[in-house]
Short mmCIF file of N, CA and C in Angstrom, two decimals:
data_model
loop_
_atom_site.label_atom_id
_atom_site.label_comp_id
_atom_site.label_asym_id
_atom_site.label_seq_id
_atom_site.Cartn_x
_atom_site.Cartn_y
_atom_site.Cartn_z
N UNK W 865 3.77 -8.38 -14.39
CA UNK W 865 2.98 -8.50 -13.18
C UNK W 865 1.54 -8.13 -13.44
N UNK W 866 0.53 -8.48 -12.41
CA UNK W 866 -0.47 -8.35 -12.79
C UNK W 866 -1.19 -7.55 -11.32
N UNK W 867 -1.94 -6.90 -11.53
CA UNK W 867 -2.57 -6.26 -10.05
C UNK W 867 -3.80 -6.63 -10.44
N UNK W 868 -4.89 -6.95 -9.19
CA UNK W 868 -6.29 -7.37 -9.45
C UNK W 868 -7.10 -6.62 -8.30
N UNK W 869 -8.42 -6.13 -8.07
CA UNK W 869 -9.20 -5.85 -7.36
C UNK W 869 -10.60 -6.16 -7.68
N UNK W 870 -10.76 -6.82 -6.96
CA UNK W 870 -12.68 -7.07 -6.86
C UNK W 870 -13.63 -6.63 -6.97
N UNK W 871 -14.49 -6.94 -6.48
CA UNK W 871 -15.69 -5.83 -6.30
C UNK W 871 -16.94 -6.61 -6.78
N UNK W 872 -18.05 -6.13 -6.10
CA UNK W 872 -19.12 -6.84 -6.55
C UNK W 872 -20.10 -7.39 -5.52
N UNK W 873 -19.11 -8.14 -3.84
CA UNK W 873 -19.75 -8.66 -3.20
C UNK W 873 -21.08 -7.54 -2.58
N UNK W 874 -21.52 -8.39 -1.54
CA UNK W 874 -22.49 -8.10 -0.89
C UNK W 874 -23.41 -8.87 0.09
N UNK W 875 -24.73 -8.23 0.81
CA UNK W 875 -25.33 -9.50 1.11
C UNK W 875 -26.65 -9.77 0.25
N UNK W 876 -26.66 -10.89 0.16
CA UNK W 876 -28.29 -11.35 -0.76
C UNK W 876 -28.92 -11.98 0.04
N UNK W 877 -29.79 -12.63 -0.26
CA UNK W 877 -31.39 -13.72 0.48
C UNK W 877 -30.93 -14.79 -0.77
N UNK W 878 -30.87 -16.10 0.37
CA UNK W 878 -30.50 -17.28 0.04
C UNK W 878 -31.48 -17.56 -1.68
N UNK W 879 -31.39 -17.65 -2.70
CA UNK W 879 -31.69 -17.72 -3.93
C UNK W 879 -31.70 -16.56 -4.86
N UNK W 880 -30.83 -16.33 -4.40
CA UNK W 880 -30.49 -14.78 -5.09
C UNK W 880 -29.43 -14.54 -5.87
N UNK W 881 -29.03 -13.52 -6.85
CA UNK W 881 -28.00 -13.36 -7.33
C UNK W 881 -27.06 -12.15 -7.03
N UNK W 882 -25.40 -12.64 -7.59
CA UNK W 882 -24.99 -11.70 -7.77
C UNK W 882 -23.62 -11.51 -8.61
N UNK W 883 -22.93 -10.81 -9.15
CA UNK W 883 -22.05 -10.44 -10.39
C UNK W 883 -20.90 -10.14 -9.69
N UNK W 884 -19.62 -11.10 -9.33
CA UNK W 884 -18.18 -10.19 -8.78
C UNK W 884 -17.84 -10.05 -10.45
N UNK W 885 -16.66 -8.58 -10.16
CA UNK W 885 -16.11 -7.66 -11.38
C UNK W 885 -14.65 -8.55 -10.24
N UNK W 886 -14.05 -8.77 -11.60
CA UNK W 886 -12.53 -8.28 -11.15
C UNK W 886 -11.06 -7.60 -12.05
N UNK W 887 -10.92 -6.10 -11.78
CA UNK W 887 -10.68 -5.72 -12.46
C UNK W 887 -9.11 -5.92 -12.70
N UNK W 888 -8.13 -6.28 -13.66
CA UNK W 888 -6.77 -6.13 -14.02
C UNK W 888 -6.08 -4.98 -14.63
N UNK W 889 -4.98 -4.77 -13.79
CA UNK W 889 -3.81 -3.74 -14.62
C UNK W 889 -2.73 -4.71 -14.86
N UNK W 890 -2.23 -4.19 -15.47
CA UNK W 890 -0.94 -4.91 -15.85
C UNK W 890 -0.97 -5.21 -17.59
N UNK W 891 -0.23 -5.51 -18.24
CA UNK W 891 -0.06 -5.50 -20.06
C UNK W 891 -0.18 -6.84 -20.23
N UNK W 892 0.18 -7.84 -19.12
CA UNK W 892 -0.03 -9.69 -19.17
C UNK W 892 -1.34 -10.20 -19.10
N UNK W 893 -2.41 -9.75 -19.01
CA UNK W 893 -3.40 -10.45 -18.17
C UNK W 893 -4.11 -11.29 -19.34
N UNK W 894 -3.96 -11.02 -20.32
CA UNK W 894 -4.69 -12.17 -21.67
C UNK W 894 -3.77 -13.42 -21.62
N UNK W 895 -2.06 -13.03 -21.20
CA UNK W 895 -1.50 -14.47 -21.03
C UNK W 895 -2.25 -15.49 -19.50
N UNK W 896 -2.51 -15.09 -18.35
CA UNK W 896 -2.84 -15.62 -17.81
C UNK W 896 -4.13 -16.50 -17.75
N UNK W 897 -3.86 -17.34 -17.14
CA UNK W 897 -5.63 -18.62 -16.74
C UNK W 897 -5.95 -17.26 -15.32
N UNK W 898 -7.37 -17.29 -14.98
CA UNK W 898 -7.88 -16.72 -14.12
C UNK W 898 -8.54 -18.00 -13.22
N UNK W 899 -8.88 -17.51 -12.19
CA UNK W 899 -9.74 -18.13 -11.23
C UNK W 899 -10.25 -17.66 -10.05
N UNK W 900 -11.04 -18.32 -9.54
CA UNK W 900 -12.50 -17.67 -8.25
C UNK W 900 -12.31 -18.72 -7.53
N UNK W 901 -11.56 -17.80 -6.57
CA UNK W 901 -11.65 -18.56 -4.98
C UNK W 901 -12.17 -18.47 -3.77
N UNK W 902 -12.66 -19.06 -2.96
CA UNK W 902 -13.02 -18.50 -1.95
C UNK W 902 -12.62 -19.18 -0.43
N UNK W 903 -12.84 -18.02 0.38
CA UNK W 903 -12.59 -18.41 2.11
C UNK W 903 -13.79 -18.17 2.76
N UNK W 904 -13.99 -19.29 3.30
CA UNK W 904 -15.14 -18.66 4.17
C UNK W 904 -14.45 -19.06 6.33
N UNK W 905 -14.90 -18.23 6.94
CA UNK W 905 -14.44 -17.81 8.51
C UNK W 905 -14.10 -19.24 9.02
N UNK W 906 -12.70 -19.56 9.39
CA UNK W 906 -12.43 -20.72 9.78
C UNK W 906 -12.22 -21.53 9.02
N UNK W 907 -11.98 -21.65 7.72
CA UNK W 907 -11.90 -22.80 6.89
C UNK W 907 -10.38 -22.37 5.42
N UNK W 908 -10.36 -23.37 4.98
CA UNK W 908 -8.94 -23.27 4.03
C UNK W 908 -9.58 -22.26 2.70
N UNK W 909 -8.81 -21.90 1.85
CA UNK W 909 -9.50 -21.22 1.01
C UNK W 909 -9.16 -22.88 -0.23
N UNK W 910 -10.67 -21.96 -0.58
CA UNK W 910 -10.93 -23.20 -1.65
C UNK W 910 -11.37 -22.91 -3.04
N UNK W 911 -11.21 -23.48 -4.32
CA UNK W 911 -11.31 -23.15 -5.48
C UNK W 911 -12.91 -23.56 -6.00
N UNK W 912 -13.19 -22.54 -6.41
CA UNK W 912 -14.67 -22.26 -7.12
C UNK W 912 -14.62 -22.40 -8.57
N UNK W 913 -13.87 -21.74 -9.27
CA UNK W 913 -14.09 -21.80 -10.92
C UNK W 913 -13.02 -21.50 -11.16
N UNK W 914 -12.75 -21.18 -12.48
CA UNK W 914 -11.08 -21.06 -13.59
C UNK W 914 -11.29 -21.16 -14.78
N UNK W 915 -10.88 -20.24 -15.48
CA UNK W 915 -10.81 -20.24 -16.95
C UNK W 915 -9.73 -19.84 -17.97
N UNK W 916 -9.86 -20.51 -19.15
CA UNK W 916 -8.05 -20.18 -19.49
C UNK W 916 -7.98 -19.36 -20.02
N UNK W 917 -7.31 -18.96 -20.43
CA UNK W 917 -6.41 -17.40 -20.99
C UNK W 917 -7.05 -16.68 -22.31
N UNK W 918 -7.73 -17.39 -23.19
CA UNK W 918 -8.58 -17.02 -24.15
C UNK W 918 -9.91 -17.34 -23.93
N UNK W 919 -10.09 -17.69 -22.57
CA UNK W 919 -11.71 -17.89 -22.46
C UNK W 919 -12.46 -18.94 -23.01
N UNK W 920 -11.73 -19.95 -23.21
CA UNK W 920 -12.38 -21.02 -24.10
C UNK W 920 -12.85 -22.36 -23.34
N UNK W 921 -12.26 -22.75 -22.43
CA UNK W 921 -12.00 -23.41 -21.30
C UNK W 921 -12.19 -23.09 -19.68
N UNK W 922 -13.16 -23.48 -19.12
CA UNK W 922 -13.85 -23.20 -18.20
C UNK W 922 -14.06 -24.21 -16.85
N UNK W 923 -14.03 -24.54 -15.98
CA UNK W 923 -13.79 -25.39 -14.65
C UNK W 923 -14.50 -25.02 -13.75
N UNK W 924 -14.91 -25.75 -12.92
CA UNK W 924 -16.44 -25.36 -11.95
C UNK W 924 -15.66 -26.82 -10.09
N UNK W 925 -16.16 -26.02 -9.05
CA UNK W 925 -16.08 -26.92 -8.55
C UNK W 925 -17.00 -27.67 -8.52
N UNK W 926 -17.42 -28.76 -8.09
CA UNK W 926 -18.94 -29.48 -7.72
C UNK W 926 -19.85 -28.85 -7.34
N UNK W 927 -19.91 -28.16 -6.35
CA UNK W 927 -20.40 -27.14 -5.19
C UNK W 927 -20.95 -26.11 -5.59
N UNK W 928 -20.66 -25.25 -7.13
CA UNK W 928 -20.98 -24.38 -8.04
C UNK W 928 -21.26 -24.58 -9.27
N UNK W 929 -21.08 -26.08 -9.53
CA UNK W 929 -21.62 -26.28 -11.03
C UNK W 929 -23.19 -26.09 -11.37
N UNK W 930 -23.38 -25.22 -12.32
CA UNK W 930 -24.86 -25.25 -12.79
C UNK W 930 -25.53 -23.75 -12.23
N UNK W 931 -25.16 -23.44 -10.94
CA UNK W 931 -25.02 -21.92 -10.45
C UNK W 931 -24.27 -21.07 -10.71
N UNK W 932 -23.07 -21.38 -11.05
CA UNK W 932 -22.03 -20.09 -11.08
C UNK W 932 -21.44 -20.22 -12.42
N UNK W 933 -21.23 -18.88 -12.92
CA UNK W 933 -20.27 -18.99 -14.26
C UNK W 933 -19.54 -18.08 -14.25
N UNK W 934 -18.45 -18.33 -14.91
CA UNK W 934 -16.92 -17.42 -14.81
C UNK W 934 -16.71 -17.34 -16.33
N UNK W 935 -16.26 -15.70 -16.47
CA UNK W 935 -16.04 -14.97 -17.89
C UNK W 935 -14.98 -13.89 -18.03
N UNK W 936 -14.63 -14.01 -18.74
CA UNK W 936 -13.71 -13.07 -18.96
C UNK W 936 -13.62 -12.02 -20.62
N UNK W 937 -13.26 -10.97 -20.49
CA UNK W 937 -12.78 -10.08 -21.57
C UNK W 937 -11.56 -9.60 -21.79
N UNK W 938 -11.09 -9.86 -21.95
CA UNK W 938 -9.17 -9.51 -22.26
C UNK W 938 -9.09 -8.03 -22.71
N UNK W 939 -10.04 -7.85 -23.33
CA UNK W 939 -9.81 -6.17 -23.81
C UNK W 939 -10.28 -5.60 -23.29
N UNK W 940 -10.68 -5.50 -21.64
CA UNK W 940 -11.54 -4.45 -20.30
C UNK W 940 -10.50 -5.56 -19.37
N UNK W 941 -9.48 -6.36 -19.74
CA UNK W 941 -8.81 -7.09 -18.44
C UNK W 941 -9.82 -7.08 -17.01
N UNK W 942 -10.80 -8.01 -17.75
CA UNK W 942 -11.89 -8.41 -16.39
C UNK W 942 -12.00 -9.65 -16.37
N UNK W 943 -12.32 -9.88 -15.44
CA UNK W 943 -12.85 -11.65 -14.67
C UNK W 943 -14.09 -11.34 -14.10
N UNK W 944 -15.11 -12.11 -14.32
CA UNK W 944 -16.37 -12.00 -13.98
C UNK W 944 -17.06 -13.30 -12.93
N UNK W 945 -17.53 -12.97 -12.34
CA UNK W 945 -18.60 -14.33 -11.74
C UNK W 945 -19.72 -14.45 -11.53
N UNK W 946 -20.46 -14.94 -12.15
CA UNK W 946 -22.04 -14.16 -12.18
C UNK W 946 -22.57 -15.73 -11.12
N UNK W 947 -23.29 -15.38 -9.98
CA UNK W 947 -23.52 -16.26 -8.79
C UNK W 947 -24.81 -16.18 -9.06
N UNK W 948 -25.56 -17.30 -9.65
CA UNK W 948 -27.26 -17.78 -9.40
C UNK W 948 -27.92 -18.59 -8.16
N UNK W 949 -28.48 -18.57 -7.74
CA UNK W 949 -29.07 -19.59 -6.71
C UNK W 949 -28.23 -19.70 -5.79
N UNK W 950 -27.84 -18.66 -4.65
CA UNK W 950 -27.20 -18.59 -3.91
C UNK W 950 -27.94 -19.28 -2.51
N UNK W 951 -26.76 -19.90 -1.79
CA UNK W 951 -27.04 -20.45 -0.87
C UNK W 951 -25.84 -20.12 0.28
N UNK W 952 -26.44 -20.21 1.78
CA UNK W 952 -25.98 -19.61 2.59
C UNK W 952 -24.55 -20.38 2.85
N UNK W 953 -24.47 -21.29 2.08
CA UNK W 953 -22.98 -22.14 2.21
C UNK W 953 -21.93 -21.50 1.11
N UNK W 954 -22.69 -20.66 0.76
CA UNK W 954 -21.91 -19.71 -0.39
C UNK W 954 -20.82 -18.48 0.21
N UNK W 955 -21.28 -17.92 1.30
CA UNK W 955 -20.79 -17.13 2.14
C UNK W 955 -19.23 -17.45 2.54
N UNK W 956 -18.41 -16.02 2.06
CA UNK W 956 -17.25 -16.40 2.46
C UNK W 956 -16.67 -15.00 1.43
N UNK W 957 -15.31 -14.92 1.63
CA UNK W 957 -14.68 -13.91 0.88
C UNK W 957 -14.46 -14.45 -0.18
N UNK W 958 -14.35 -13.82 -1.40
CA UNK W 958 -14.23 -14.47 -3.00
C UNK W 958 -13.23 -13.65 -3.43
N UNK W 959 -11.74 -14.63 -3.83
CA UNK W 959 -11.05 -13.79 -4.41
C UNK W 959 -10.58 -13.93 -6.11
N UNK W 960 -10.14 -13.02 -6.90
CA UNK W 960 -9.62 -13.52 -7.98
C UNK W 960 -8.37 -13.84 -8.02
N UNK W 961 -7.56 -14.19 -8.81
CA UNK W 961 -6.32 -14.69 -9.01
C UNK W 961 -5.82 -14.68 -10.46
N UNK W 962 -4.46 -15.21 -10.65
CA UNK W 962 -3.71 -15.17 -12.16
C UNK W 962 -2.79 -16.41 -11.83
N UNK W 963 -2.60 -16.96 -12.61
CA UNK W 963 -1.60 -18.20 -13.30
C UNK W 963 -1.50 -18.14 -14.44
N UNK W 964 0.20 -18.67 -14.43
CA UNK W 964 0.18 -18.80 -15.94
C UNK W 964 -0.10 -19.69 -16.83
N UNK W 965 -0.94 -20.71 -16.04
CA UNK W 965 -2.03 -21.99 -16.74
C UNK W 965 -2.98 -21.97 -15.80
N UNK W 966 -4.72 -21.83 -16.33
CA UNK W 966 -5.44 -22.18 -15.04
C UNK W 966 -5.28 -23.03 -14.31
N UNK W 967 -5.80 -23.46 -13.51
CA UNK W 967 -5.52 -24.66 -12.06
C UNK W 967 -6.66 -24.51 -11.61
N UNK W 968 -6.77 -25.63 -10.71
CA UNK W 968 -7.50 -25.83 -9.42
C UNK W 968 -7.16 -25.59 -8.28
N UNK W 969 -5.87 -25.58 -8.41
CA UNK W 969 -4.50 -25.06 -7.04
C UNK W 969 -4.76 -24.13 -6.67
N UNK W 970 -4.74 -23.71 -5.43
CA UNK W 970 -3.81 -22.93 -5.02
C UNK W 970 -2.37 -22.11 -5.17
N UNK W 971 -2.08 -23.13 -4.71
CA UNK W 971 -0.71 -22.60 -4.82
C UNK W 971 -0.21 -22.77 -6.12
N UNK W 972 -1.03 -22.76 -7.28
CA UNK W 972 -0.43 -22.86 -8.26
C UNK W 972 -0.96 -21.11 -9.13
N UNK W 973 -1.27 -20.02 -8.41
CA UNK W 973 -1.50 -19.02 -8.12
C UNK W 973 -0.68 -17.85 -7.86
N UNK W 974 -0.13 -17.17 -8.97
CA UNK W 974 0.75 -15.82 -8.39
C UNK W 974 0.24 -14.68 -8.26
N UNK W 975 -0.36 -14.48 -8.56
CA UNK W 975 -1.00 -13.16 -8.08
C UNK W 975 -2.67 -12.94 -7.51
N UNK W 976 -3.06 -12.50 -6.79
CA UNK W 976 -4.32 -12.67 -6.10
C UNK W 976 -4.69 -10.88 -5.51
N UNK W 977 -6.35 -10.87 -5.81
CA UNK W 977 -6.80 -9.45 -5.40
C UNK W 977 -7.09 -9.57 -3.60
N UNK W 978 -7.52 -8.49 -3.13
CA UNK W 978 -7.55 -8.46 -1.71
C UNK W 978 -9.02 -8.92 -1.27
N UNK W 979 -9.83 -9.24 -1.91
CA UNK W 979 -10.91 -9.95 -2.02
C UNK W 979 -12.30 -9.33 -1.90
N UNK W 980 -13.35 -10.07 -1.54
CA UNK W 980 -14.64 -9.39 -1.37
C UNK W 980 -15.32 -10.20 -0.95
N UNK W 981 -16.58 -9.85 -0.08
CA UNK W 981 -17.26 -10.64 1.07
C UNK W 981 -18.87 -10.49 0.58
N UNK W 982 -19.03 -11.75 0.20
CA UNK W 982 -20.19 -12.21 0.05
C UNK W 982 -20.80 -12.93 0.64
N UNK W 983 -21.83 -12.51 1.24
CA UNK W 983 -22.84 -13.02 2.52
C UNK W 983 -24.52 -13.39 2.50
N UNK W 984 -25.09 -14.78 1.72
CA UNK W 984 -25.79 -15.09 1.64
C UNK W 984 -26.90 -15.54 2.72
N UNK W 985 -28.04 -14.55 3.18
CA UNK W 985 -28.61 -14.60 4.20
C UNK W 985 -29.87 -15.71 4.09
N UNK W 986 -30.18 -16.48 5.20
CA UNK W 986 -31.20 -17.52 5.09
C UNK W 986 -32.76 -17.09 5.85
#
């Protein structure tokens, strides 16, 4: 099993940055693909980035390509998201996750942190 917690959000000014941490326990977490999801108030949660299990392989939605990058270290069991050029359509809770192949899914997702709220002001 894997346990995850966040951390990182906040609010910024629309072109701004910022760094979610997400930290892992558990002895599995180098087998898993990771990924960055997000919800924003009223809407489905939706997939932002993903990367596979050795970090070699990397996935962006449209919406974040070229702004956002997702990293990982297997030996600090972290997931990273470093957010450039933020925009107020960015706003929403960001969570991490584990699979045992990255995805774009959802539901292709077993384990997930309790999230963090990032709020890009205009």
């Amino acid at each position: 099993q894997v346990q995850l917690v966040e951390s990182g959000g906040g609010l910024v000014q629309t072109g701004g940055s910022l760094r979610l941490s997400c930290a892992a326990s558990g002895r599995s977490f180098s087998h898993y693909g990771m990924g960055w999801f997000r919800q924003a108030l009223g809407k489905e949660r939706e997939f932002v980035a993903a990367v596979s299990w050795i970090g070699g392989t990397t996935y962006y939605a449209d919406s974040v390509k070229g702004r956002f990058t997702i990293s990982r270290d297997n030996a600090k069991k972290a997931l990273y998201l470093q957010m450039n050029s933020l925009k107020p359509e960015d706003t929403a809770v960001y969570y991490c996750a584990a699979s045992p192949r990255e995805d774009l899914r959802v539901a292709k997702y077993n384990y997930w942190g309790q999230g963090t709220q990032v709020t890009v002001s205009s």
